[in-house]
Every structure is written in C-alpha cells, then in structure tokens.
PDB file of C-alpha atoms in Angstrom:
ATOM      1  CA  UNK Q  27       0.000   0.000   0.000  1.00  0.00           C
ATOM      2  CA  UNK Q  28       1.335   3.745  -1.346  1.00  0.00           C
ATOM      3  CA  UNK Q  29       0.260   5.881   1.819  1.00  0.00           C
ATOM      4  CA  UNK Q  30       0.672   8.818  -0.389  1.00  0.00           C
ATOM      5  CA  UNK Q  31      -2.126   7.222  -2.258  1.00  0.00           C
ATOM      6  CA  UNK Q  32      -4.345   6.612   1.127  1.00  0.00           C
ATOM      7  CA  UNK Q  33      -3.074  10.321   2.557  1.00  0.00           C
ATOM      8  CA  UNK Q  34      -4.431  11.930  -0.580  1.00  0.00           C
ATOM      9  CA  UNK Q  35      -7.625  10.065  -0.443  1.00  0.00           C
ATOM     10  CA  UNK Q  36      -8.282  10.989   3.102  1.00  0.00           C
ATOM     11  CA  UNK Q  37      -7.072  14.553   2.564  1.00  0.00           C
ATOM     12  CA  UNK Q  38      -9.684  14.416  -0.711  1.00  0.00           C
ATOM     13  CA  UNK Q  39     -12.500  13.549   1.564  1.00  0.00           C
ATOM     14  CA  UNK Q  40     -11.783  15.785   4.113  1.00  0.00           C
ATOM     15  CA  UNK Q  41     -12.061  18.500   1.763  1.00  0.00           C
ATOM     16  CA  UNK Q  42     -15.372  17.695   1.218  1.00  0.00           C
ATOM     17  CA  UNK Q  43     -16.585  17.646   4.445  1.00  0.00           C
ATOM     18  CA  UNK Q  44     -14.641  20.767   5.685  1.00  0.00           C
ATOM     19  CA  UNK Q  45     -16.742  22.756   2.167  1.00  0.00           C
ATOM     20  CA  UNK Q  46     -19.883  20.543   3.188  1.00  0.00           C
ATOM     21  CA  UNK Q  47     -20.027  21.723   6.465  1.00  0.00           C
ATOM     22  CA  UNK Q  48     -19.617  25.710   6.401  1.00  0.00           C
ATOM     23  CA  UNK Q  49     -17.400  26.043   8.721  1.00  0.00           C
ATOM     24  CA  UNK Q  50     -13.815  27.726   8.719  1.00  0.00           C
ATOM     25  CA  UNK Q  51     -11.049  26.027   9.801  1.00  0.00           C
ATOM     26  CA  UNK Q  52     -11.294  27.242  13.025  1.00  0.00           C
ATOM     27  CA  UNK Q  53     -14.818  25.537  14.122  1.00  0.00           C
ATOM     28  CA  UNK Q  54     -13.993  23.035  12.105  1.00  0.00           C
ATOM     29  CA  UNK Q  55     -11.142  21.997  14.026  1.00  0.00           C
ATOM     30  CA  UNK Q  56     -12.834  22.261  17.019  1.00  0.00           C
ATOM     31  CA  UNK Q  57     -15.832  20.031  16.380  1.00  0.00           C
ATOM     32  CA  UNK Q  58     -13.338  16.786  16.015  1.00  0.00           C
ATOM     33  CA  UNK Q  59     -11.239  17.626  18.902  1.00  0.00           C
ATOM     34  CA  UNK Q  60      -7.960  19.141  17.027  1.00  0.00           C
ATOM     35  CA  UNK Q  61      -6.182  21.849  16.741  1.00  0.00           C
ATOM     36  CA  UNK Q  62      -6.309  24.414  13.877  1.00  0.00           C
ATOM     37  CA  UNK Q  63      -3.069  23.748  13.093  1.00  0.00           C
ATOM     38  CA  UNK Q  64      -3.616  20.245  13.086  1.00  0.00           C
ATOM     39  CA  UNK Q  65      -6.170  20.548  10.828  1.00  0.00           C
ATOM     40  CA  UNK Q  66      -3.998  22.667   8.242  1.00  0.00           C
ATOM     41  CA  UNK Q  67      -1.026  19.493   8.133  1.00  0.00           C
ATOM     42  CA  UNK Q  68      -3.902  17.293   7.241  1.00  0.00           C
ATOM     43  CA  UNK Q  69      -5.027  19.235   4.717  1.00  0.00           C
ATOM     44  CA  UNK Q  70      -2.184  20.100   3.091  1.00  0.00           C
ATOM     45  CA  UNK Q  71      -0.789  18.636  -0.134  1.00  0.00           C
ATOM     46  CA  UNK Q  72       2.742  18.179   1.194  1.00  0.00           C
ATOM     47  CA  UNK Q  73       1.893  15.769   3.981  1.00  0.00           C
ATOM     48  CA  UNK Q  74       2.135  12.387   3.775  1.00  0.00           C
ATOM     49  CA  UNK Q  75       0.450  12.061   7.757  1.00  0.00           C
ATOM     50  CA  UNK Q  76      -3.292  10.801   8.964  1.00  0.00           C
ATOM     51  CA  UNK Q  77      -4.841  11.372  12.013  1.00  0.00           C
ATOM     52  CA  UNK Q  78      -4.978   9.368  15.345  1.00  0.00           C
ATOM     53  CA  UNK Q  79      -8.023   6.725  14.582  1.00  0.00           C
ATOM     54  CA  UNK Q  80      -9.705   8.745  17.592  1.00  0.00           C
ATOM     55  CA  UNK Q  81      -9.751  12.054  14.902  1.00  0.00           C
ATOM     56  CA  UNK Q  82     -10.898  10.121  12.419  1.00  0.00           C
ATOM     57  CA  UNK Q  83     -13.717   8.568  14.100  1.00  0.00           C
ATOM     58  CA  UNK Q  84     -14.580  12.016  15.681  1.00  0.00           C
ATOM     59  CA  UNK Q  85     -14.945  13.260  11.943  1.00  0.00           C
ATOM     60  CA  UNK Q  86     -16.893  10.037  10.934  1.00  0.00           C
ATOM     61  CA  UNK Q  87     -19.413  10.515  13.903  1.00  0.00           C
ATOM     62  CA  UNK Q  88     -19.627  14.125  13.937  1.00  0.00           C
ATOM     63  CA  UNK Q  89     -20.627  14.643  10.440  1.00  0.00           C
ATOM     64  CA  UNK Q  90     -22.179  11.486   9.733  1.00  0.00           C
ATOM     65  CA  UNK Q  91     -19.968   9.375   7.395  1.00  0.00           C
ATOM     66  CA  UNK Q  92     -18.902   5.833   7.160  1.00  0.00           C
ATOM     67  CA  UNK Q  93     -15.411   5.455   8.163  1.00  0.00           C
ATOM     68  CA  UNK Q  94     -14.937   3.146   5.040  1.00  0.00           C
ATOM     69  CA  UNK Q  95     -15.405   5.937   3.218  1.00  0.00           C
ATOM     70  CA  UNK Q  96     -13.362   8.156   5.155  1.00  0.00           C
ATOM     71  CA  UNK Q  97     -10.704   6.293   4.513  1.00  0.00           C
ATOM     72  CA  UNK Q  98     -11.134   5.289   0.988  1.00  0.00           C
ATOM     73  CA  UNK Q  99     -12.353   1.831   1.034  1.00  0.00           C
ATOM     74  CA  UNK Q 100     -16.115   2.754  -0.721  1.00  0.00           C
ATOM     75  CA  UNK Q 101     -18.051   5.426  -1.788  1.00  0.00           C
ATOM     76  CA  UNK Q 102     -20.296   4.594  -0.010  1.00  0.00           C
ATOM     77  CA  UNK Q 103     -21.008   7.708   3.202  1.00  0.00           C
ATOM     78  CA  UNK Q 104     -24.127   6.304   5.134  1.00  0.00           C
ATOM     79  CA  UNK Q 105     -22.730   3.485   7.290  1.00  0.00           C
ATOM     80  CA  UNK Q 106     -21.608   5.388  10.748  1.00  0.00           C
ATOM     81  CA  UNK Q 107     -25.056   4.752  11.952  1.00  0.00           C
ATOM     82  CA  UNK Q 108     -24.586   1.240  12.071  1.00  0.00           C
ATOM     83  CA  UNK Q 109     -21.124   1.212  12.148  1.00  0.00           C
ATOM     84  CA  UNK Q 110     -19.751   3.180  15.228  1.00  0.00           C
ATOM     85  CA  UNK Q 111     -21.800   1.360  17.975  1.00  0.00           C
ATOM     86  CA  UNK Q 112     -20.526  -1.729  16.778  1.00  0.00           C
ATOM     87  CA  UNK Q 113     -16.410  -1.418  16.587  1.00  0.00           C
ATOM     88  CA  UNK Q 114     -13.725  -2.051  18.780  1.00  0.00           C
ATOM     89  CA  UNK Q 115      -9.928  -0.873  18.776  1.00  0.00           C
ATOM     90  CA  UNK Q 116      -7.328  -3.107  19.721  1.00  0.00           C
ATOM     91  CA  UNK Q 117      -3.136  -1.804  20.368  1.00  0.00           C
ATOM     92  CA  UNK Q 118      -1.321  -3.978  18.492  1.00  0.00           C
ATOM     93  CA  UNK Q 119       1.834  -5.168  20.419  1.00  0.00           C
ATOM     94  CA  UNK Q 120       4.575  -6.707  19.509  1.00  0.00           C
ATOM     95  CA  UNK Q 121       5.707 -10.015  20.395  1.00  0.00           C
ATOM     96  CA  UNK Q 122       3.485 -12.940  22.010  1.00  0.00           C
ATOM     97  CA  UNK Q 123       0.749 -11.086  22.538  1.00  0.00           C
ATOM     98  CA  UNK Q 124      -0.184 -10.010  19.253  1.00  0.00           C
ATOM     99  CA  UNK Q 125       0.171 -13.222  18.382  1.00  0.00           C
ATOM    100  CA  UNK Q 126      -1.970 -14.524  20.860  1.00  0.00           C
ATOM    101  CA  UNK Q 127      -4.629 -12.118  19.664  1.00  0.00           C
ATOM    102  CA  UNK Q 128      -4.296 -13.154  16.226  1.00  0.00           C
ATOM    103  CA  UNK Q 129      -4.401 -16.776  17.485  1.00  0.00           C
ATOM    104  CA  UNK Q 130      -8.072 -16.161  19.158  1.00  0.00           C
ATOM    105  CA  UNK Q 131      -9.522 -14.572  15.554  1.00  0.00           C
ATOM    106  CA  UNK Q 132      -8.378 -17.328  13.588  1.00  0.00           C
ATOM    107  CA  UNK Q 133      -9.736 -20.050  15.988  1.00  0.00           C
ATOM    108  CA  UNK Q 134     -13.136 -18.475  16.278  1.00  0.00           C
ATOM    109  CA  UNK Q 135     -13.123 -17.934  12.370  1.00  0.00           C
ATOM    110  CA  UNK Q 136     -11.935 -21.886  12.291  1.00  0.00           C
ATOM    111  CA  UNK Q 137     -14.448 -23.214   9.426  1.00  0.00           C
ATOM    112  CA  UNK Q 138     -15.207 -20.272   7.665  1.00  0.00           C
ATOM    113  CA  UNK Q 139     -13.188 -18.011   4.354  1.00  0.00           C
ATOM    114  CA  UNK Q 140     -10.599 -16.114   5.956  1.00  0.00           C
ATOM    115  CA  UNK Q 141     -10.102 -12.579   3.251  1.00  0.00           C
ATOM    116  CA  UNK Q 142      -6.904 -10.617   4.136  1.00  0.00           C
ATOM    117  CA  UNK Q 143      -5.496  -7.848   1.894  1.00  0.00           C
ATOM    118  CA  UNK Q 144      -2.130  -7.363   3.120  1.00  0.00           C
ATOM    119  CA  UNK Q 145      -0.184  -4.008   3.813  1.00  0.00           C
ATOM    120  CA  UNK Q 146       3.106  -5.226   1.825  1.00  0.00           C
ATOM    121  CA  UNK Q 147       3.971  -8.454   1.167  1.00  0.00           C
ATOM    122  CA  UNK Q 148       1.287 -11.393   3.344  1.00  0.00           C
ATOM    123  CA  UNK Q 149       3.155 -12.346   6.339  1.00  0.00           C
ATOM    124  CA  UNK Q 150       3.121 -15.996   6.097  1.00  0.00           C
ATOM    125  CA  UNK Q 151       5.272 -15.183   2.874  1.00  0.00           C
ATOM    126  CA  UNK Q 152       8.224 -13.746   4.001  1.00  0.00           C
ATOM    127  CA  UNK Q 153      11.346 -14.842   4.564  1.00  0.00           C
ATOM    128  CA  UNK Q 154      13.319 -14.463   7.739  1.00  0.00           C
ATOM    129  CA  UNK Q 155      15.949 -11.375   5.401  1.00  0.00           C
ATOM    130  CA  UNK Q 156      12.177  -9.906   5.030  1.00  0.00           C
ATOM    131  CA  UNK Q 157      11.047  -9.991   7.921  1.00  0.00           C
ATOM    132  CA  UNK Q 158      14.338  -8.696   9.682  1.00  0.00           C
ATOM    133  CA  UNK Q 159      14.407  -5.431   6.969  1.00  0.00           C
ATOM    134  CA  UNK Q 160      10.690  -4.869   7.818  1.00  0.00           C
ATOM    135  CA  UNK Q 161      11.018  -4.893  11.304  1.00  0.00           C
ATOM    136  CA  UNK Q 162      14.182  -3.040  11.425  1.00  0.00           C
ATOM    137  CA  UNK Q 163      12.323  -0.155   8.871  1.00  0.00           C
ATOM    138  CA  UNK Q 164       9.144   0.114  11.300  1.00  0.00           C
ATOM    139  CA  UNK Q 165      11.259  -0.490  14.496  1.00  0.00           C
ATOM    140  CA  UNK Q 166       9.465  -3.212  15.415  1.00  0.00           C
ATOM    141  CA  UNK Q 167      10.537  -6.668  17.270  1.00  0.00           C
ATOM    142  CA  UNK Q 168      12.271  -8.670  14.803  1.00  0.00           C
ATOM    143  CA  UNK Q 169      11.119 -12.034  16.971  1.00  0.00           C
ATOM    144  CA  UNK Q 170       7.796 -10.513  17.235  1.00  0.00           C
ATOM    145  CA  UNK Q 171       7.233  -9.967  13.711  1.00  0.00           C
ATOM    146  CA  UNK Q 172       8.517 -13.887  13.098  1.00  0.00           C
ATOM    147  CA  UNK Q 173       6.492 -15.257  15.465  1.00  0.00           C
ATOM    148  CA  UNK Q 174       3.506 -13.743  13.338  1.00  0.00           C
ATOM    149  CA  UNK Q 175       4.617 -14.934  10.526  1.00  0.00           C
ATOM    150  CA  UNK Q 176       5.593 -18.783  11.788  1.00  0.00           C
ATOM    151  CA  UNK Q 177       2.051 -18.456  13.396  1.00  0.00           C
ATOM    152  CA  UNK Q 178       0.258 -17.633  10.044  1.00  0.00           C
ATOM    153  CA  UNK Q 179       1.808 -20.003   8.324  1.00  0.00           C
ATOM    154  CA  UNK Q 180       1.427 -22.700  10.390  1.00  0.00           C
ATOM    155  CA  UNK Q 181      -2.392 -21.581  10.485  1.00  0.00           C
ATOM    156  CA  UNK Q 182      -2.972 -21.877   6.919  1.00  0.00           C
ATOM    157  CA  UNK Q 183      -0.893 -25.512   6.680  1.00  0.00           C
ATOM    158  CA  UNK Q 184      -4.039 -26.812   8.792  1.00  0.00           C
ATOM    159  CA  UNK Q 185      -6.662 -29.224   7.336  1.00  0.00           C
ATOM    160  CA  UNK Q 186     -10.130 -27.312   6.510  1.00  0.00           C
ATOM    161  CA  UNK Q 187      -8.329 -23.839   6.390  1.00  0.00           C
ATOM    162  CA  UNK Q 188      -9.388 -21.391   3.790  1.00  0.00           C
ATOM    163  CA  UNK Q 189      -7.950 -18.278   2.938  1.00  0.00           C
ATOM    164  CA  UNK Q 190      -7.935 -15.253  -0.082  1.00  0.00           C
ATOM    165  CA  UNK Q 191      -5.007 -13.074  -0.377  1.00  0.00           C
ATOM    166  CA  UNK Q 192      -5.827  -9.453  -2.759  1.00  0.00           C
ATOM    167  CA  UNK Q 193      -3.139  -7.311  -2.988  1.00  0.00           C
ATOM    168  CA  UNK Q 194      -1.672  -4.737  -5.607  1.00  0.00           C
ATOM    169  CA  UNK Q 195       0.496  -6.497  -8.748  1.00  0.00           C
ATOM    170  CA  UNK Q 196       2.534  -3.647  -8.014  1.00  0.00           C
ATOM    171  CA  UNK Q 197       3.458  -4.078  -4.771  1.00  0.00           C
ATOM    172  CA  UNK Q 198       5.340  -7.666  -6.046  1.00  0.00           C
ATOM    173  CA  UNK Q 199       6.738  -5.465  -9.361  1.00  0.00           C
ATOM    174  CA  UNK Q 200       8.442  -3.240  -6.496  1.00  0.00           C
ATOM    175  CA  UNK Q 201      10.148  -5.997  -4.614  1.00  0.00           C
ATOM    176  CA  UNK Q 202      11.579  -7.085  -8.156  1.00  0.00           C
ATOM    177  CA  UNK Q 203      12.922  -4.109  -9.078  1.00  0.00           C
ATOM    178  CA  UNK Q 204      14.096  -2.952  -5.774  1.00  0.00           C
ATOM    179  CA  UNK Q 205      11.899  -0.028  -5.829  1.00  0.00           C
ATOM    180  CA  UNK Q 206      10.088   2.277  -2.957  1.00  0.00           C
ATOM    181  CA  UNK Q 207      10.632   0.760   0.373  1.00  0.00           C
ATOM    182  CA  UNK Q 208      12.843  -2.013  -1.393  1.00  0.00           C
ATOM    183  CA  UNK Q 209      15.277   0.467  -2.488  1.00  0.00           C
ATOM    184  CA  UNK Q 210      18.864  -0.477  -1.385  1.00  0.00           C
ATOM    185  CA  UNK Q 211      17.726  -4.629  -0.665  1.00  0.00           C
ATOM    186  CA  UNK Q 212      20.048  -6.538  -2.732  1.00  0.00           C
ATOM    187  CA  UNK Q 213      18.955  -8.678  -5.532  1.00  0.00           C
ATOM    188  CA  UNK Q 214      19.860 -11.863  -4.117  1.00  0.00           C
ATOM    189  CA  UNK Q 215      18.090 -11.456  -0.928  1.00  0.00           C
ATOM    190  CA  UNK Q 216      14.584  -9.959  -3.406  1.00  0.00           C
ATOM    191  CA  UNK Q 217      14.915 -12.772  -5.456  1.00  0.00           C
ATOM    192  CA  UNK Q 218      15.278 -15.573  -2.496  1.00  0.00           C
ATOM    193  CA  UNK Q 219      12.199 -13.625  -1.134  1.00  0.00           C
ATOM    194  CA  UNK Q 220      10.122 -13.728  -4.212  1.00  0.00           C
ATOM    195  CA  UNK Q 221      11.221 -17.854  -5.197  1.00  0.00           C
ATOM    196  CA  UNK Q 222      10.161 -18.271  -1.603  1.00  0.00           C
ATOM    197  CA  UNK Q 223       7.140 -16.577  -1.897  1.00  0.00           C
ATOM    198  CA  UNK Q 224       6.414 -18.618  -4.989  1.00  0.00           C
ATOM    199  CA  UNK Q 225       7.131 -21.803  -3.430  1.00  0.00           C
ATOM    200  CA  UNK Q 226       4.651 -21.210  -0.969  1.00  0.00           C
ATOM    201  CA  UNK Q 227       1.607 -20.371  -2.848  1.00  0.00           C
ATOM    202  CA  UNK Q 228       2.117 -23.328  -4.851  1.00  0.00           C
ATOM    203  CA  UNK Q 229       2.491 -25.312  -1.821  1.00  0.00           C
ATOM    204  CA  UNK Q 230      -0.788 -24.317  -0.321  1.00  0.00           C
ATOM    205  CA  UNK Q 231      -2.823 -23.940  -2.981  1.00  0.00           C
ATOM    206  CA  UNK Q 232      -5.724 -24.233  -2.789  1.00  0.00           C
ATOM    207  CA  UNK Q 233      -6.472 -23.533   0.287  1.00  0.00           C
ATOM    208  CA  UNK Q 234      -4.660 -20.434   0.177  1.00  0.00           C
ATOM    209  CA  UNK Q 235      -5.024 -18.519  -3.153  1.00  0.00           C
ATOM    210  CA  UNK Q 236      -3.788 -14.960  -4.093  1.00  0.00           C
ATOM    211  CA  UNK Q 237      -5.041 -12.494  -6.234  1.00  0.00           C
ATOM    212  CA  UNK Q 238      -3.251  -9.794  -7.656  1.00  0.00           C
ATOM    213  CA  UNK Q 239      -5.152  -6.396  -8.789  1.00  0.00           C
ATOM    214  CA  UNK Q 240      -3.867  -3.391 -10.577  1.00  0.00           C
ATOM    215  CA  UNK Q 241      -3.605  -0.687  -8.143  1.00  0.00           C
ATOM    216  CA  UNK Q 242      -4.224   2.070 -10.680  1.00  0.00           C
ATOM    217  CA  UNK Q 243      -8.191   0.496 -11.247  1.00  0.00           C
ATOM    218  CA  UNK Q 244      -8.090  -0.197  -7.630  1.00  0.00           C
ATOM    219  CA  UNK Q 245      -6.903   0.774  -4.021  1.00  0.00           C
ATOM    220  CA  UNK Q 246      -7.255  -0.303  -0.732  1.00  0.00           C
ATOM    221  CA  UNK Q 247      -6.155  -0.258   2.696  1.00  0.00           C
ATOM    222  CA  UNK Q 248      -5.111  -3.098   4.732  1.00  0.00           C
ATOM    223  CA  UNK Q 249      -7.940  -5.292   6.505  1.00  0.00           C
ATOM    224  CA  UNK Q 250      -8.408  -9.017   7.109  1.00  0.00           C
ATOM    225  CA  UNK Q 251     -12.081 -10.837   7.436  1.00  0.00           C
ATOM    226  CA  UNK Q 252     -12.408 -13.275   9.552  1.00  0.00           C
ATOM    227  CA  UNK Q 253     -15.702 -15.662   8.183  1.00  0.00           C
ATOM    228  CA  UNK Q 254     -18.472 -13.593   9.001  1.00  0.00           C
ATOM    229  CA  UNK Q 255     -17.220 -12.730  12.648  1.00  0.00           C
ATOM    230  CA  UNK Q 256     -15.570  -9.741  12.431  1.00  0.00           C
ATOM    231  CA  UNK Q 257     -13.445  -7.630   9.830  1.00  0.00           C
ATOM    232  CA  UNK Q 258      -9.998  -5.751  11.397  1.00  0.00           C
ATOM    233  CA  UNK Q 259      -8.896  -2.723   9.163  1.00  0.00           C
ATOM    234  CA  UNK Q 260      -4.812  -2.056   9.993  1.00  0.00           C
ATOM    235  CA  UNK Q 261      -4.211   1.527  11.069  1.00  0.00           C
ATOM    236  CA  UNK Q 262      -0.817   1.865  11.816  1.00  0.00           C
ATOM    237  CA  UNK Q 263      -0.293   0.561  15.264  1.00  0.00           C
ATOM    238  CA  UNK Q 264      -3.610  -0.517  15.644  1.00  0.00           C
ATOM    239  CA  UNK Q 265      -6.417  -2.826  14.531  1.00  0.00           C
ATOM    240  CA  UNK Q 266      -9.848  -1.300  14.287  1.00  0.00           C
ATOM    241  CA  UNK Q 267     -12.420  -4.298  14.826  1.00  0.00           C
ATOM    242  CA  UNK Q 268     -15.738  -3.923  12.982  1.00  0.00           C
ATOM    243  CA  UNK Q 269     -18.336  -6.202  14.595  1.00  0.00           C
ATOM    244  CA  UNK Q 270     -21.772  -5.182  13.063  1.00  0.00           C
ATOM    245  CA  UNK Q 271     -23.107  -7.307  10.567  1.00  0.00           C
ATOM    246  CA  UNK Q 272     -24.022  -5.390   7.847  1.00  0.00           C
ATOM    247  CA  UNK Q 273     -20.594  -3.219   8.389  1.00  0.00           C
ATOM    248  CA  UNK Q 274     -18.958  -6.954   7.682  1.00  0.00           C
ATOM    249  CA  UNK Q 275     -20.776  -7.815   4.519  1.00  0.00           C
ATOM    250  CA  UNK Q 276     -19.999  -3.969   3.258  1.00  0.00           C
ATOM    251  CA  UNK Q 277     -16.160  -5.376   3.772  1.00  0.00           C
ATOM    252  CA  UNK Q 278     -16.853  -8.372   1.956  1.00  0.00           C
ATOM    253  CA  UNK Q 279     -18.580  -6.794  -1.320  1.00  0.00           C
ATOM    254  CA  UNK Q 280     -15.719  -4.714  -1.000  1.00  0.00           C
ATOM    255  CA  UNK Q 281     -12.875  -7.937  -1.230  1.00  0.00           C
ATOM    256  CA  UNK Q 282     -15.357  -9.202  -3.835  1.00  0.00           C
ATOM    257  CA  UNK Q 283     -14.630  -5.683  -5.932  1.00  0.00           C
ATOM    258  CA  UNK Q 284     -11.261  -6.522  -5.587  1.00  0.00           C
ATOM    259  CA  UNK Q 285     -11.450 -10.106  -7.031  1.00  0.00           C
ATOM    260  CA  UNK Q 286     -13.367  -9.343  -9.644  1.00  0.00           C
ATOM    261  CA  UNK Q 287     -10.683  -6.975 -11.206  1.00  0.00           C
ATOM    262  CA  UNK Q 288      -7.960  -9.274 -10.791  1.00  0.00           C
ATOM    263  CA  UNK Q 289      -5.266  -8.929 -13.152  1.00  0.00           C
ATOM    264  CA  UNK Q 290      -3.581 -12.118 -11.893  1.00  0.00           C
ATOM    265  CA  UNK Q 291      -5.874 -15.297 -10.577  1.00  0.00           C
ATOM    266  CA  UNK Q 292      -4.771 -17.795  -8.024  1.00  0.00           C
ATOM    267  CA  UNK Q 293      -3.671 -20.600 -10.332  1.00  0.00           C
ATOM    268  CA  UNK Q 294      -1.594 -18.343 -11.707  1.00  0.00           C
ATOM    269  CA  UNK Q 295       0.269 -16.660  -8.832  1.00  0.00           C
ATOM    270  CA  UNK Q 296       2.847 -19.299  -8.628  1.00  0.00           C
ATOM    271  CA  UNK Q 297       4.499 -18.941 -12.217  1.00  0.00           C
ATOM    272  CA  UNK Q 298       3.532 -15.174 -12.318  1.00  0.00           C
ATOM    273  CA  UNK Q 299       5.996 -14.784  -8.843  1.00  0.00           C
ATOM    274  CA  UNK Q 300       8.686 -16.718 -10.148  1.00  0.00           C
ATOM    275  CA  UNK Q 301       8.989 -14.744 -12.961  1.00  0.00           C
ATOM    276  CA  UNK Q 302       9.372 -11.704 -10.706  1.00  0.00           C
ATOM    277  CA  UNK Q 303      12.188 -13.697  -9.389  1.00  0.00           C
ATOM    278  CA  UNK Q 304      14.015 -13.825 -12.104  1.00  0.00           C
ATOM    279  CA  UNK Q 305      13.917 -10.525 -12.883  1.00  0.00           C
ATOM    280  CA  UNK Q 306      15.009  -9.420  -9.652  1.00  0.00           C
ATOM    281  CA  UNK Q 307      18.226 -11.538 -10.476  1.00  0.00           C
ATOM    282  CA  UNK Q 308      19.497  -8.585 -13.163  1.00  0.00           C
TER     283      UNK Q 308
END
C-alpha cells in the first residue's frame, strides 16, 4: 500500500466535508477535537500524515460518514449509523501477545473463508531477510514480527483452512525491481524472497489462493475478514475491529470488488511470482 495514495484520499474527503459543512477552519477543528493547526497538516498537499483513529472517528461521527469511506475503502457515506456502535480498537503489540490475539480470531473464524489484503507483502510469505528489513524499517521486534509470521503459516498448513489473499500487482513489481521501500535490498536477498514466496503459494494452494489487482483500477487499505465474525482494518499501530453485521458484509462486497478486477488469478500466482524472481536476479 502507497500511503501517499491513502493520505491523498483521506485529505480528498476531508475537503469535502470541511466545504460541506460551512465552517472555517477554526470551528472546524474544534468540532473533532484538534487543533487548527492540526487541521492545516492534514489538509495540506505536502503531507504524507493521517490522524490518530480517535480524529478520524470524531470526523466520521460528527458529520455522519462511514469510516470506510473516510478512509477510501467505498463510496459509499451512510454506514456510521450502524457502524460506530458496533467497533472495537485493539493496540497492536509486539511479540506474544499479538500473536496470541491473532491466534483467538483465527480459531473463532476456524471453518469459515478467511479474506486478508495485506499491507506489503502477506506475512506468512516472508522470509526471515524480510522480515528482519521490515522490522528493522518500522522499528518493530524482529522475533515478534517472526512469530507472526511462523504463526500464520502454520495456520494456513491446517486441514479445513481457507484463505484469499488481494493485494496490488505492483506491490510484487516493487520488490523485483528494488523499488520504494525495497530500495537499497540486494537482488539476491529480493529474489530468495520472491522464489520463496512462490514456493509457498504453490504449496498451499488451494487452500490459500492470491489475487493480484492493478492498483491504478483499484486501491485499498489493509484489513483481514475473519468468516463472518468480524473484519480488522490495519491503522498503523492498531487494529480497528468492525463487529456489526451489515458493516462486515460492506467489507466483503468490497474484497469481492477486488477479485473481480484481478489482473492475476490464483492458479496463476505461482508462475507469475517466479517470474518476478528472475527478474530481480538482473
């Protein structure tokens, strides 16, 4: 995920609202609990930042849009009705107890179609060089990180699992080329990643299948669905929960958007990765 893409998006919608609602800055501001100068960072074109998921459920319940929209994921406004008495947020903390957390979704989804769109590459994927540069970038535990990712893994290598992976074509094209957040990763260690990665899907299909869409028809932000339980969207350091529903199926037509523009189906993930992986060998 480009979050210059999701900034502008936000910043886009906020826009609106801010014109919508009449207000100057000023009362703006103070009807979601910020400062003016807050406000002006977020709004303008040079910041790459979004607001604590408190502001931006503030803005979502005080003027009456979904936060899905809010943040770019439909175009569709009226949800917050049903939506906000029906979310939790959860910290998301490194090490065993994020785990542990993730452990207790899974098991209560046991059964049902797991949907996850990823924020990079899906964390049962990577390999331990991967997940060490990742967690190094964020500052995050590097143990932490590969306990999610053993955990995951082992998860999906379960009898009766079932799990869809959407992410952007692009975001795989990057790796290969050492682009964006890849830039400076040597080519051996992007092209054990991606024959790793390739090895994988082939392994577990088809129980685990990915999808790859073109990120210039589509966009969207990180979120997994577990059955029809619960949906968590990613927000930096924490997980908002959606409970509600109809907030749940929303999410769902939403990964179903996403599959039906695939560029790149399941059974073809494999070969299409190892390709990548040759590439990222020049």
């Amino acid at each position: 995920m480009d979050k210059r893409i999701l900034t502008r998006l936000f910043r886009d919608r906020l826009v609106q609202l801010l014109q919508r609602s009449g207000d100057n800055q000023s009362t703006f501001s103070k009807e979601v609990g910020i400062d003016r100068s807050a406000l002006s960072q977020l709004l303008s074109e040079k910041s790459v930042r979004l607001p604590r998921i408190e502001t931006l459920l503030n803005i979502a319940e005080r003027y009456s849009v979904a936060l899905d929209w809010l943040l770019g994921l439909s175009h569709d406004e009226g949800l917050i009705g049903e939506l906000h008495p029906s979310f939790e947020i959860e910290e998301r903390v490194e090490g065993q107890a994020n785990t542990t957390l993730l452990m207790q979704w899974h098991a209560e989804a046991a059964g049902s179609k797991v949907r996850y769109v990823p924020a990079r590459i899906p964390d049962l994927l990577r390999t331990p060089e991967i997940i060490a540069y990742e967690a190094r970038s964020a500052h995050q535990s590097i143990a932490g990180q590969s306990n999610e990712t053993l955990f995951r893994l082992d998860y999906n290598r379960q009898p009766g699992t079932d799990m869809e992976v959407c992410m952007p074509m692009q975001t795989l094209e990057a790796l290969a080329h050492g682009h964006g957040m890849w830039s400076g990763l040597d080519g051996n260690t992007r092209q054990r990643q991606l024959g790793h990665m390739a090895n994988l899907i082939h392994e577990l299909y088809p129980s685990f299948r990915l999808f790859l869409f073109d990120e210039k028809e589509k966009f969207s932000v990180p979120y997994t669905i577990f059955g029809s339980l619960r949906a968590a969207i990613f927000v930096g350091s924490m997980y908002l929960i959606l409970n509600n529903t109809d907030a749940i199926r929303k999410m769902q037509l939403h990964f179903d958007g996403l599959i039906r523009t695939t560029r790149i189906h399941a059974h073809e993930a494999a070969e299409f990765v190892k390709a990548l992986a040759r590439v990222s060998d020049r």
